[in-house]
PDB file of C-alpha atoms (C1' of nucleotides) in Angstrom:
ATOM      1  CA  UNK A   1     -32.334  15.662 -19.860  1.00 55.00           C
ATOM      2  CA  UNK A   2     -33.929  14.195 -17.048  1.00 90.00           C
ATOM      3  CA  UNK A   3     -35.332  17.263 -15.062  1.00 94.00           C
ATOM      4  CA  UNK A   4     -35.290  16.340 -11.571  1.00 95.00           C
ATOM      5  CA  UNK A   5     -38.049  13.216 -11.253  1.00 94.00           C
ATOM      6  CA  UNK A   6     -36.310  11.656 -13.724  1.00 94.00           C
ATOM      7  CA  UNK A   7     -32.892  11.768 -12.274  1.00 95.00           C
ATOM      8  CA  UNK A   8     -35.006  11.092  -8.681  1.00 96.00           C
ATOM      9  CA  UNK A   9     -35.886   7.912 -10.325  1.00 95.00           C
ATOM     10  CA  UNK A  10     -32.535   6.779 -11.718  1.00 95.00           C
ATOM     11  CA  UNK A  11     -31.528   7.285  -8.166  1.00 96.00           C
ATOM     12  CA  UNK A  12     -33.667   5.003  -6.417  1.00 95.00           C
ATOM     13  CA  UNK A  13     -33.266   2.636  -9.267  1.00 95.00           C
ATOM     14  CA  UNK A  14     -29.727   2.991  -9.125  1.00 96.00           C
ATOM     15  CA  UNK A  15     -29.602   2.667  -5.283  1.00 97.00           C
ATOM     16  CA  UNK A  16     -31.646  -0.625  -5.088  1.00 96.00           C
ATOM     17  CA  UNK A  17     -29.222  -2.365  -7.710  1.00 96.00           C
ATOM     18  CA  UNK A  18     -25.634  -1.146  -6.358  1.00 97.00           C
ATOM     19  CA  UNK A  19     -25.401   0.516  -2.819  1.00 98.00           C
ATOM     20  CA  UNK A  20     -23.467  -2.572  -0.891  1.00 98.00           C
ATOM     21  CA  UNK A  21     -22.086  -3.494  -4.097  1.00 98.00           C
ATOM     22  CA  UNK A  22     -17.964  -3.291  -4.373  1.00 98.00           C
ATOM     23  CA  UNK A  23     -16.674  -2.100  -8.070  1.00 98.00           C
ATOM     24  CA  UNK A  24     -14.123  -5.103  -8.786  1.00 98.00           C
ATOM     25  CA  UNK A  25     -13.187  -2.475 -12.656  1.00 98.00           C
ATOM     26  CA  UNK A  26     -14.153   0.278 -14.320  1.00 98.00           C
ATOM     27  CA  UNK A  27     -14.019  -0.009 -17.815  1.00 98.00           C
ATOM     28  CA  UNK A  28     -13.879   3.373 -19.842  1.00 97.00           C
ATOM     29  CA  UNK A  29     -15.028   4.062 -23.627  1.00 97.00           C
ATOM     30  CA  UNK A  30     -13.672   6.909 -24.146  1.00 96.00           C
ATOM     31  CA  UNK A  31     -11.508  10.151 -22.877  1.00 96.00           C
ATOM     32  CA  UNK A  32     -14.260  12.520 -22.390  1.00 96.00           C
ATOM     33  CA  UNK A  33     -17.955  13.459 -22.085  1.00 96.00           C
ATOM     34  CA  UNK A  34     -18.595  16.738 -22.044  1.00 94.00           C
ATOM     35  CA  UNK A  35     -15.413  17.599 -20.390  1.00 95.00           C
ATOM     36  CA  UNK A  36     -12.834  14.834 -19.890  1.00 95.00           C
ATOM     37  CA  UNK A  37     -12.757  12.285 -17.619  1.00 96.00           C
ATOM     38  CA  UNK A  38     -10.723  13.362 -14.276  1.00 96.00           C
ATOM     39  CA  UNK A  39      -7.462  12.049 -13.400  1.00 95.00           C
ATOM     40  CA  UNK A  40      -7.624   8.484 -11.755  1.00 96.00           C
ATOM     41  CA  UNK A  41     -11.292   8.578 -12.460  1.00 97.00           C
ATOM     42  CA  UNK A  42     -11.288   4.522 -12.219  1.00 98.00           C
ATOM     43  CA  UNK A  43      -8.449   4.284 -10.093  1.00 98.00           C
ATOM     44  CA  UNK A  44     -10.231   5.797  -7.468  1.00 97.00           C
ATOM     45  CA  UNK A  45     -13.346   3.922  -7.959  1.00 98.00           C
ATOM     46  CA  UNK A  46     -11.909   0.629  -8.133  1.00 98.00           C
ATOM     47  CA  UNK A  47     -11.963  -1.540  -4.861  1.00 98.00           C
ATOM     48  CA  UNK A  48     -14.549   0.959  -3.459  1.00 98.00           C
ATOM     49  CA  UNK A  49     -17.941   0.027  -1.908  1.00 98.00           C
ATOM     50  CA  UNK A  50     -21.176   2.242  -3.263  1.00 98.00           C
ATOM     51  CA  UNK A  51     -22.377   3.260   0.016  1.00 98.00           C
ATOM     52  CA  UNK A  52     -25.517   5.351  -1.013  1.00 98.00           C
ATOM     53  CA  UNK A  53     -26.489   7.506  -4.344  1.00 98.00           C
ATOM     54  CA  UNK A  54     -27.818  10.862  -3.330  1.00 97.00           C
ATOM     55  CA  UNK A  55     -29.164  13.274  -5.504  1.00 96.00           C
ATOM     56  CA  UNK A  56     -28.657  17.166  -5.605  1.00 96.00           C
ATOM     57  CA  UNK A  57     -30.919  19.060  -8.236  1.00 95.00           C
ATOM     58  CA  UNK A  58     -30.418  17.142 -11.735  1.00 96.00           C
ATOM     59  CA  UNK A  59     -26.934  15.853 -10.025  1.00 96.00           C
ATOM     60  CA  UNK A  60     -27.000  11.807  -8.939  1.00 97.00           C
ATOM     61  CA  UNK A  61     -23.797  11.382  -6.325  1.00 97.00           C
ATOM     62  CA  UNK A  62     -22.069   8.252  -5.158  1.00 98.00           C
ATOM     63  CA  UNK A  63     -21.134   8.184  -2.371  1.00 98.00           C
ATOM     64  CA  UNK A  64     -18.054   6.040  -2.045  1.00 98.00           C
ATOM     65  CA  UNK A  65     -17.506   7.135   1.796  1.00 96.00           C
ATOM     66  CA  UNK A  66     -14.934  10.228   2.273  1.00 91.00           C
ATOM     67  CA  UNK A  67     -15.472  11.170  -1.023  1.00 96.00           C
ATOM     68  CA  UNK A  68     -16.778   9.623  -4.507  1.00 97.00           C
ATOM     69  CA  UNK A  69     -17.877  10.777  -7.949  1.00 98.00           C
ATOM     70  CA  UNK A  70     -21.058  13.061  -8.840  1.00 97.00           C
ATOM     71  CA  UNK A  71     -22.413  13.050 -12.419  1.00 96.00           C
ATOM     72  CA  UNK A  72     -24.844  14.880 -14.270  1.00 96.00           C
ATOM     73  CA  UNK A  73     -27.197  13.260 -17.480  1.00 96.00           C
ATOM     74  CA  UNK A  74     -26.902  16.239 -19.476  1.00 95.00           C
ATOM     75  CA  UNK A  75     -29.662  15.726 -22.112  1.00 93.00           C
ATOM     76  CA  UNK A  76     -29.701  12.000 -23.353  1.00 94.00           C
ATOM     77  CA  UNK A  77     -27.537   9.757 -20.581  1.00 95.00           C
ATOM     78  CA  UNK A  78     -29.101   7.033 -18.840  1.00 95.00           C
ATOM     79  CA  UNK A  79     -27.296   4.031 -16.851  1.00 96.00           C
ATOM     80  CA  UNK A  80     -28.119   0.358 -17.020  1.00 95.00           C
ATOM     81  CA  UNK A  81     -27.622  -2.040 -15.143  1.00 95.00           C
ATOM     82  CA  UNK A  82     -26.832  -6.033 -16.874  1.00 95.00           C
ATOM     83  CA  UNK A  83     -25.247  -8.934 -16.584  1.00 97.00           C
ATOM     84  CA  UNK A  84     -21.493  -9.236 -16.845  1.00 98.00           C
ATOM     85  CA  UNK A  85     -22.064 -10.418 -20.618  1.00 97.00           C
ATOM     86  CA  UNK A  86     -24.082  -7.695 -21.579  1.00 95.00           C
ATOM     87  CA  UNK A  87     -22.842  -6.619 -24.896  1.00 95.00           C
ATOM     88  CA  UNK A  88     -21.465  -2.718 -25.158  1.00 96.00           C
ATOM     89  CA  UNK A  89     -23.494  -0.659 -27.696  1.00 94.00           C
ATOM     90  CA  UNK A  90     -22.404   2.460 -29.201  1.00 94.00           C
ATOM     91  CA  UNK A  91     -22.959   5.608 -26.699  1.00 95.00           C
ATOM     92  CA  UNK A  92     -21.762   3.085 -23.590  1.00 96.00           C
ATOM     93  CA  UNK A  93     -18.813   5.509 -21.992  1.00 97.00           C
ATOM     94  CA  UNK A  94     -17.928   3.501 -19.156  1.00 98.00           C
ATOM     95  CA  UNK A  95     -18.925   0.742 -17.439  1.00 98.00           C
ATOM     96  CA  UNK A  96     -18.883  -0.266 -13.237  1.00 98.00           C
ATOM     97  CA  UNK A  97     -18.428  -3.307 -13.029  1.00 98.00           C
ATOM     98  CA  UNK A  98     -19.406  -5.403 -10.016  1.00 98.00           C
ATOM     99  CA  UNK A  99     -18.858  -9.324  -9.510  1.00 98.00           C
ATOM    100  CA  UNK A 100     -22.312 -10.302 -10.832  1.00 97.00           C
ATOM    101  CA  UNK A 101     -23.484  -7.277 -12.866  1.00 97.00           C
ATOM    102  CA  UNK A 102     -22.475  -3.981 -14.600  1.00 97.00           C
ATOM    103  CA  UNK A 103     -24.101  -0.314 -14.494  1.00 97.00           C
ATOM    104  CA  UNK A 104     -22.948   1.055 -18.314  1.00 97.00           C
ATOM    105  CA  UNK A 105     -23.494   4.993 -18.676  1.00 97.00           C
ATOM    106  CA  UNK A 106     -24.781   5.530 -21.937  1.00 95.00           C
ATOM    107  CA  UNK A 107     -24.831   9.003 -23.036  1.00 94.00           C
ATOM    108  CA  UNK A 108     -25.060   9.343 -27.588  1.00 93.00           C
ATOM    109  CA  UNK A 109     -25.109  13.165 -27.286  1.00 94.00           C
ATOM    110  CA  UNK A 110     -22.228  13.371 -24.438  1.00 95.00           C
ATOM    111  CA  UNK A 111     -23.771  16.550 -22.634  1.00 95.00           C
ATOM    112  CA  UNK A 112     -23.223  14.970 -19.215  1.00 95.00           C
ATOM    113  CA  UNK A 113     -20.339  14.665 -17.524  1.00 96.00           C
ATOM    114  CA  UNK A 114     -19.029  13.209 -14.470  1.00 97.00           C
ATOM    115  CA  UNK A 115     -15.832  14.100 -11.955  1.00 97.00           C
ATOM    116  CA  UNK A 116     -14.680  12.743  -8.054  1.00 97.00           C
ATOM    117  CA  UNK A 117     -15.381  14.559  -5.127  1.00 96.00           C
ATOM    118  CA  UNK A 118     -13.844  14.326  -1.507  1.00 95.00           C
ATOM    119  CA  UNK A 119     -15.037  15.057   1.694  1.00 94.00           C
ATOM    120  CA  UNK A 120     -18.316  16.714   1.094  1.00 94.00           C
ATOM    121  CA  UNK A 121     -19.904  16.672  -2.051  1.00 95.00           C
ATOM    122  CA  UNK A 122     -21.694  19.712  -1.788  1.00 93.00           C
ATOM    123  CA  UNK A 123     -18.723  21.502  -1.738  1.00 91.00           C
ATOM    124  CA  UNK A 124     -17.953  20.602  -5.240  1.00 94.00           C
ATOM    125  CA  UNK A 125     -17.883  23.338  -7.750  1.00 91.00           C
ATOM    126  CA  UNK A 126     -20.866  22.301  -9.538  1.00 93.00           C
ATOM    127  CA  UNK A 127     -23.066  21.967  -6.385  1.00 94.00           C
ATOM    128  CA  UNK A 128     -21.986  25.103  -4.667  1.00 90.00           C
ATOM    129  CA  UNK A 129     -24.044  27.479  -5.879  1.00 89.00           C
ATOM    130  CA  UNK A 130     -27.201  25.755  -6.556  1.00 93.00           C
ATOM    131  CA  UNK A 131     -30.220  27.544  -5.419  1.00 93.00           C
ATOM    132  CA  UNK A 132     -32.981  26.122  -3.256  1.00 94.00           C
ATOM    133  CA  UNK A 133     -33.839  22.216  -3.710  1.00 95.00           C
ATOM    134  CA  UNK A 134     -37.752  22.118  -4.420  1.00 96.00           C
ATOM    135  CA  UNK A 135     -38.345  19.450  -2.413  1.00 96.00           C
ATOM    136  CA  UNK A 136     -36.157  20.125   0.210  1.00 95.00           C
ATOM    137  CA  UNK A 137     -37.991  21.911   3.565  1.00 96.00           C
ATOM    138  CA  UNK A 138     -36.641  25.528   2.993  1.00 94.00           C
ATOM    139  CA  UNK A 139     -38.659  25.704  -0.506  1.00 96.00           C
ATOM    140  CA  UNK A 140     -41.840  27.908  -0.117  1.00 96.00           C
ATOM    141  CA  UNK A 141     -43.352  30.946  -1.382  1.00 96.00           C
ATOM    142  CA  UNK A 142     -41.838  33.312   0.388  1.00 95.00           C
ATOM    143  CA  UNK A 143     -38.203  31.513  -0.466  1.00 94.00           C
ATOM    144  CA  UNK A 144     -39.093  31.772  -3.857  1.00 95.00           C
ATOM    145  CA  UNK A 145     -40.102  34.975  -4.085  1.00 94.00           C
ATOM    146  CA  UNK A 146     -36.935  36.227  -2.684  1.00 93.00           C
ATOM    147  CA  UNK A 147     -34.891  34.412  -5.094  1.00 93.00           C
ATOM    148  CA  UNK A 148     -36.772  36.272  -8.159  1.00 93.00           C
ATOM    149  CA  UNK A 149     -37.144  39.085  -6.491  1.00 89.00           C
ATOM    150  CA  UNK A 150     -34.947  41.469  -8.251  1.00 86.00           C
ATOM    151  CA  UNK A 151     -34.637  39.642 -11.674  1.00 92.00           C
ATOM    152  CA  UNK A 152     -36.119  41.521 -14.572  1.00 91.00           C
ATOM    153  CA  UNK A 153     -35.873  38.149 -16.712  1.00 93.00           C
ATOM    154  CA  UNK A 154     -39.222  36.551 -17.963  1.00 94.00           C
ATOM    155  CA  UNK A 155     -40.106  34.033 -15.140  1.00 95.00           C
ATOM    156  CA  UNK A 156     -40.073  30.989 -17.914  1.00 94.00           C
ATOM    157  CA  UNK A 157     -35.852  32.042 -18.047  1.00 94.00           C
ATOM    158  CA  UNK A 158     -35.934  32.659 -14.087  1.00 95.00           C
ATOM    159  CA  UNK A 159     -36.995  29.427 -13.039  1.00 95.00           C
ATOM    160  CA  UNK A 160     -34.846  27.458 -15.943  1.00 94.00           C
ATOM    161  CA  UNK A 161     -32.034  29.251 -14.130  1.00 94.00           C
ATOM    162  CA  UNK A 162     -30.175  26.873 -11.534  1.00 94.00           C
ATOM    163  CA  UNK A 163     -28.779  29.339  -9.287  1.00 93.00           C
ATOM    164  CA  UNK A 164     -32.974  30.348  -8.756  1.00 94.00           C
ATOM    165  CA  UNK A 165     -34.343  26.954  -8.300  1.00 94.00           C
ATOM    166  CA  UNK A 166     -32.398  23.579  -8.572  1.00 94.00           C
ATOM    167  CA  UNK A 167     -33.750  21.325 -11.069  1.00 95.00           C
ATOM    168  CA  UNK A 168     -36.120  22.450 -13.221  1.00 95.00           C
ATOM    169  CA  UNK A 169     -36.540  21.738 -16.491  1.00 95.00           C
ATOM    170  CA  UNK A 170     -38.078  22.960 -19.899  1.00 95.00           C
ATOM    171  CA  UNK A 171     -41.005  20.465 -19.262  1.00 94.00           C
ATOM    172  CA  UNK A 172     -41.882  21.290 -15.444  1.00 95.00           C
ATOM    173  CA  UNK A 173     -41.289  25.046 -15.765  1.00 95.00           C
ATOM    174  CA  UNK A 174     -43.683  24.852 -18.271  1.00 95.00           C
ATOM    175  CA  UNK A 175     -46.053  22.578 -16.197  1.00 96.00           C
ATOM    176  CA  UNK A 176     -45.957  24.683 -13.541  1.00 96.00           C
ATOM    177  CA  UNK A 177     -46.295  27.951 -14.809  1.00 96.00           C
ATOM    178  CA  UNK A 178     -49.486  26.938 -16.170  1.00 96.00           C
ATOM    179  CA  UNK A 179     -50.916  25.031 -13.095  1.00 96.00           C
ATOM    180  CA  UNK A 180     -50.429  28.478 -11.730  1.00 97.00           C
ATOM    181  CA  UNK A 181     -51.895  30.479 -14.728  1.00 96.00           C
ATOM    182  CA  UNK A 182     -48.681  32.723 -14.362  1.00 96.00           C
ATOM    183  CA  UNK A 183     -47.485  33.915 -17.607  1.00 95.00           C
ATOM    184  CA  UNK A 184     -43.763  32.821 -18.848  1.00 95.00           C
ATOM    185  CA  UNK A 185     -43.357  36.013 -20.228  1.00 94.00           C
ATOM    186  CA  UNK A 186     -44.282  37.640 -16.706  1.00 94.00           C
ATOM    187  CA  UNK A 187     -40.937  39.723 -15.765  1.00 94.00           C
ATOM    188  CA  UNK A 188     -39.713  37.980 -12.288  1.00 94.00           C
ATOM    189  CA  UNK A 189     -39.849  41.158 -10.140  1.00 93.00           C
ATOM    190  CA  UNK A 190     -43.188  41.154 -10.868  1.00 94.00           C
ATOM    191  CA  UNK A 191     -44.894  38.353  -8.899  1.00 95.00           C
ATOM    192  CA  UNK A 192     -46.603  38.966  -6.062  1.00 95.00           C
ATOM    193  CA  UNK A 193     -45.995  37.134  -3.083  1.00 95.00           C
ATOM    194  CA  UNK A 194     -49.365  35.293  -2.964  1.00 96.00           C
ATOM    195  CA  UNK A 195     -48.341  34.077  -6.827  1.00 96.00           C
ATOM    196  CA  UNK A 196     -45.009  32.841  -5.289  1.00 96.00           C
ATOM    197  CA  UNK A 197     -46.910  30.969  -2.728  1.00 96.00           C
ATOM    198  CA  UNK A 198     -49.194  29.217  -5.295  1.00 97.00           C
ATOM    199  CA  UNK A 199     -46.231  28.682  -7.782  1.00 97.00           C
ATOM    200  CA  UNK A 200     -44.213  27.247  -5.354  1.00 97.00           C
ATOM    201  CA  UNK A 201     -47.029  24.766  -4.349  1.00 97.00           C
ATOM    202  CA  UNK A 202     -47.692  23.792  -7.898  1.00 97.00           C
ATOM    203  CA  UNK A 203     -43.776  23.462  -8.192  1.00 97.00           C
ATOM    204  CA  UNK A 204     -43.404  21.034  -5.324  1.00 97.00           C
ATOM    205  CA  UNK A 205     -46.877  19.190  -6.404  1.00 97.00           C
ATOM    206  CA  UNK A 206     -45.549  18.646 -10.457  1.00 96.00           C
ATOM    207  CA  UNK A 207     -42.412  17.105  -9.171  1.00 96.00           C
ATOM    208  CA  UNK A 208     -44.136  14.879  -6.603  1.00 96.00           C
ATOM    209  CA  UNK A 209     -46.614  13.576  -9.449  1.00 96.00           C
ATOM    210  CA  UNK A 210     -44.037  13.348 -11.888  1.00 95.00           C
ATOM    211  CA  UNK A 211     -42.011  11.209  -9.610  1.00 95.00           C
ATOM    212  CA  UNK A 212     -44.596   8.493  -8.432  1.00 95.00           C
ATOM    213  CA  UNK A 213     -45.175   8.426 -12.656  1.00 93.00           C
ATOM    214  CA  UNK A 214     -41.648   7.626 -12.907  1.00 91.00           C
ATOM    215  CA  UNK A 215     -40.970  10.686 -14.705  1.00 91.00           C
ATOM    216  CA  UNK A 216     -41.127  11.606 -18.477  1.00 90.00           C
ATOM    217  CA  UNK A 217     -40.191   9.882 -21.552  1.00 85.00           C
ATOM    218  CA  UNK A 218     -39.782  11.809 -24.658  1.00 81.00           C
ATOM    219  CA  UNK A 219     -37.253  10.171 -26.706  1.00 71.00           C
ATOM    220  CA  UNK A 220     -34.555   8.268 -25.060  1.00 68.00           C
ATOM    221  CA  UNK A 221     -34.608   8.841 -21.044  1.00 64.00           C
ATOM    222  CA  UNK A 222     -34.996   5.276 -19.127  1.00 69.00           C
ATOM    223  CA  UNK A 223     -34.740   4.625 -15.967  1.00 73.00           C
ATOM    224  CA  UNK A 224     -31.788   2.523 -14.158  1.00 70.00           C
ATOM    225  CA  UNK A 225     -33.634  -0.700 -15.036  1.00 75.00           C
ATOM    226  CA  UNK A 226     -34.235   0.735 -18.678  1.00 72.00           C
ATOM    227  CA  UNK A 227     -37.739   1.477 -18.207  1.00 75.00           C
ATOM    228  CA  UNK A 228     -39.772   4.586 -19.650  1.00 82.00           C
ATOM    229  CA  UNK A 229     -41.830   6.794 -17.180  1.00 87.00           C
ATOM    230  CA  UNK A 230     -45.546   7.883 -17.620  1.00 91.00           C
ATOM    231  CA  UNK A 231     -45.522  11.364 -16.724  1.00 91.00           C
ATOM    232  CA  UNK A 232     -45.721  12.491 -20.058  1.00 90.00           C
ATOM    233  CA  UNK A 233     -49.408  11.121 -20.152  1.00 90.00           C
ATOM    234  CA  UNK A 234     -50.049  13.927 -17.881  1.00 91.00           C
ATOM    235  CA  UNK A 235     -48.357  16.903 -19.701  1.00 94.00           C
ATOM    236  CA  UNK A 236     -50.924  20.106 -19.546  1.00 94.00           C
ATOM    237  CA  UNK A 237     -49.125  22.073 -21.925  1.00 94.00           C
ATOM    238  CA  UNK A 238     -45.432  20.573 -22.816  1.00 94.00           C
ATOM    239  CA  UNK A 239     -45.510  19.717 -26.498  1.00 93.00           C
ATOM    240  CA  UNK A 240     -49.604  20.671 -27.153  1.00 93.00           C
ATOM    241  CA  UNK A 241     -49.306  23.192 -28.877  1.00 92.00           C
ATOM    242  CA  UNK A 242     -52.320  24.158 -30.769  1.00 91.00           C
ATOM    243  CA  UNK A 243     -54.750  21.959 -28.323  1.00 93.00           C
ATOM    244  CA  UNK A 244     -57.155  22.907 -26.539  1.00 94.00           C
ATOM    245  CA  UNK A 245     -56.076  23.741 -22.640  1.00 95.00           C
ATOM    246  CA  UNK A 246     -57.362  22.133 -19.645  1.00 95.00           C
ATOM    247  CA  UNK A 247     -58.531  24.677 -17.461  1.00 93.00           C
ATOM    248  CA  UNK A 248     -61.577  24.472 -19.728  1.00 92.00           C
ATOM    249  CA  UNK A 249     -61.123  28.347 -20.104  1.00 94.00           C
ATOM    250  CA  UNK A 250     -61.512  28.045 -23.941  1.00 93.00           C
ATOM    251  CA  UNK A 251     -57.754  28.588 -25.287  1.00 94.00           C
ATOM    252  CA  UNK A 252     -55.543  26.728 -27.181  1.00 93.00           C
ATOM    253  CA  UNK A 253     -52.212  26.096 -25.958  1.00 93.00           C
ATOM    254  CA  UNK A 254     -49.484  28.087 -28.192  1.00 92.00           C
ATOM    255  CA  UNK A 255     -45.544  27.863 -28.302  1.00 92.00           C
ATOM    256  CA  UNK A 256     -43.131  30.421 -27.963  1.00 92.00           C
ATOM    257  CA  UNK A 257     -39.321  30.481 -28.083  1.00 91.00           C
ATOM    258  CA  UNK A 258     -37.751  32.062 -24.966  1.00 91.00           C
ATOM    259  CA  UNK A 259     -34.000  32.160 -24.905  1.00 86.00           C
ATOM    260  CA  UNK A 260     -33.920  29.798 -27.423  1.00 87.00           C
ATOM    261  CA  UNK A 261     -36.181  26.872 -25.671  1.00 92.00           C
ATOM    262  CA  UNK A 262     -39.662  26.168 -26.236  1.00 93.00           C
ATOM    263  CA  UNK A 263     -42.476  27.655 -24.146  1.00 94.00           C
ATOM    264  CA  UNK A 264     -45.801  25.898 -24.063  1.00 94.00           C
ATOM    265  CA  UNK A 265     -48.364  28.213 -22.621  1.00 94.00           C
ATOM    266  CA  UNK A 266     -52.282  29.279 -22.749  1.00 95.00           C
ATOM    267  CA  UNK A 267     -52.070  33.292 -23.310  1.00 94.00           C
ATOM    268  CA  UNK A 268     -55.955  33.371 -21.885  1.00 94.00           C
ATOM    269  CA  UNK A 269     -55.490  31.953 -18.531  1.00 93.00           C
ATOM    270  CA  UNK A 270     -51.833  32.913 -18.330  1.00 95.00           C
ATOM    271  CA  UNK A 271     -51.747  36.566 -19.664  1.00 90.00           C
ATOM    272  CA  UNK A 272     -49.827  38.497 -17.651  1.00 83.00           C
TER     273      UNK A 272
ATOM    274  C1'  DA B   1     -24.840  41.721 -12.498  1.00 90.27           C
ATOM    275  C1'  DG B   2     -27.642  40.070 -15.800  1.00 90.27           C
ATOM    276  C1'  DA B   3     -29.468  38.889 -20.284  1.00 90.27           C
ATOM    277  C1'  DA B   4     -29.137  37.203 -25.144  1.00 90.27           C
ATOM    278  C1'  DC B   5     -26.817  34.230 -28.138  1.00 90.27           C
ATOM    279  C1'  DC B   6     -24.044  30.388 -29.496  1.00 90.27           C
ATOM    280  C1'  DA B   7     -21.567  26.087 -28.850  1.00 90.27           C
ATOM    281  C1'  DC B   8     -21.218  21.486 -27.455  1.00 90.27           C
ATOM    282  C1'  DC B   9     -23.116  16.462 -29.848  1.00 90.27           C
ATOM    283  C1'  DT B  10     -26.142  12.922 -32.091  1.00 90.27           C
ATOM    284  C1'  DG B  11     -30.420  11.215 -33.773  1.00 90.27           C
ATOM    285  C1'  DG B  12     -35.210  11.433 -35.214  1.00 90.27           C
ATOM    286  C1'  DC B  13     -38.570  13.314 -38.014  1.00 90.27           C
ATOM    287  C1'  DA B  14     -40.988  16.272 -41.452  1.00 90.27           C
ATOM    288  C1'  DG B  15     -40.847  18.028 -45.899  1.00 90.27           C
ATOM    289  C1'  DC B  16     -39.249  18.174 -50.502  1.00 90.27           C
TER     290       DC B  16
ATOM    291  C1'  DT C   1     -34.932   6.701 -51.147  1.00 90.27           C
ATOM    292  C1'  DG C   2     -32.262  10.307 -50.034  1.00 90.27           C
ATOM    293  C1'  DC C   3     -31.081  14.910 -48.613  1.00 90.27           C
ATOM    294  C1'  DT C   4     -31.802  19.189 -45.726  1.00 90.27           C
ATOM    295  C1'  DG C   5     -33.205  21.591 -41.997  1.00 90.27           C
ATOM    296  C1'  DC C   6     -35.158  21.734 -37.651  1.00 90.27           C
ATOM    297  C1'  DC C   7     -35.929  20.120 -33.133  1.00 90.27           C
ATOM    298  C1'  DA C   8     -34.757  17.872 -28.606  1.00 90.27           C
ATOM    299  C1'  DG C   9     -35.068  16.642 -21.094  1.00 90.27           C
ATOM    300  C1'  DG C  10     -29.088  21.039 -20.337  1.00 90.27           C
ATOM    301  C1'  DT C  11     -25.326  23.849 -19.251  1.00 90.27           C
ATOM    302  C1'  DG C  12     -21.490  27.080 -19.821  1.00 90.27           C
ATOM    303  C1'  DG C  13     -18.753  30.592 -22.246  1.00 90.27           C
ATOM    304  C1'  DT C  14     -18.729  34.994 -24.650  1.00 90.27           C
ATOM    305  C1'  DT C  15     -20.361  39.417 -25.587  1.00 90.27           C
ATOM    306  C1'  DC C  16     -22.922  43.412 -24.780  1.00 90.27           C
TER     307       DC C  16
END
DNA sequence: AGAACCACCTGGCAGC
DNA sequence: TGCTGCCAGGTGGTTC
């Protein structure tokens, strides 16, 4: 999926085309995504006003006022938004429609899912326990080194984990990691808290850059106006493996699978 | 509690 | 031109 800049930018794409807007029908594709749709999942939306789209980690959230629906893009969904005519194509699940355009989910390998929320949405199940947002103002060093403090996992697993940091990816854990010359394979309880410092930084500064890039494109993430980003011009190590790395120290970057993901790393400036 | 593994889906690509 | 196997931005359940 979209690691967090590219759900940041579906979010202010998505907010410039339908926050004001009021969804006249939703039209639904299908029973499920991932999981099935909730009860009364258009019911509720229909005759509502989007009053903002927020974002929590890799979750987008409408905000429909006392309540609304939260979704997550799993590994291949993207929304569009088109005119009324806009013909469906296969992967469209569902469809808001508004009186003089429609935002169509499209999702072809269904890992994302979607559900309502009411009152709060950070109360919802699948924001409570979310570990710190790293771009939010409690993320620093010393934040993140209490939150792998204690973990014996390899910090590549730590920081992929959700309840550590919220939103990371394969991609910017990798990015990261590297910017920091901390090995992936480094146990967690072993960083200092000067490394936590500088890893949080280059966490916070890969996210930033990723965003004004309009995140990554690999395959098939776009953006809410169906645009590819540019970050992936910038990659250090994601998918360059067996080129040469950037921190001129002379190694070439080689891949590793850590619980069962890719790891794109130098092992000369990031030996543990 | 935490870590490793597998499952959920579809599509693209490399290799034969 | 197939066909097969592998790989992919993520998460959650099971098992140890």
């Amino acid at each position: 999926m979209p690691e967090l800049p590219e759900v940041e930018t579906v979010r202010r794409g998505l907010s410039q085309e339908i926050v004001g807007r009021k969804v006249r029908e939703v039209r639904m594709f299908r029973p499920d995504l991932r999981y099935p749709f909730p009860d009364g999942f258009a019911e509720v939306i229909e005759g509502r006003e989007i009053l903002a789209v927020n974002r929590r980690a890799k979750f987008l959230i409408v905000d429909l006022g006392k309540g609304g629906f939260l979704g997550h893009l799993g590994m291949t969904g993207s929304y569009r938004t088109a005119p009324l005519n806009e013909e469906y194509r296969k992967h469209d699940h569902f469809a808001l429609v508004f009186d003089d355009v429609q935002t169509i989910y499209h999702d072809p390998r269904r890992f994302g899912a979607v559900d309502l929320y009411q009152g709060d949405a950070l109360g919802h199940p699948w924001l409570a326990k979310l570990g710190v947002e790293p771009l939010g103002n409690a993320f620093n060093g010393e934040a993140l080194y209490e939150a792998l403090k204690g973990r014996k996992t390899p910090m590549k697993s730590a920081l992929l984990n959700q309840h550590v940091v919220a939103g990371l990816g394969n991609i910017y854990v990798c990015e990261a990691l590297w910017q920091s010359r901390i090995s992936p394979e480094l146990p967690a309880n072993q960083i200092t808290p000067q490394q936590a410092e500088v890893l949080s930084h280059n966490i916070r500064d890969v996210l930033e850059r990723a965003i004004v890039s309009g995140g990554s494109t690999l395959r098939d993430y776009r953006n809410a106006s169906g645009g590819t980003g540019y970050f992936q011009h910038e990659f250090h190590v994601y998918d360059r493996e067996g080129e040469v790395c950037k921190n001129g120290c002379g190694g070439n970057i080689e891949r590793i699978v850590q619980s069962g993901r890719s790891t794109f790393y130098c092992p000369r400036c990031q030996s543990i």
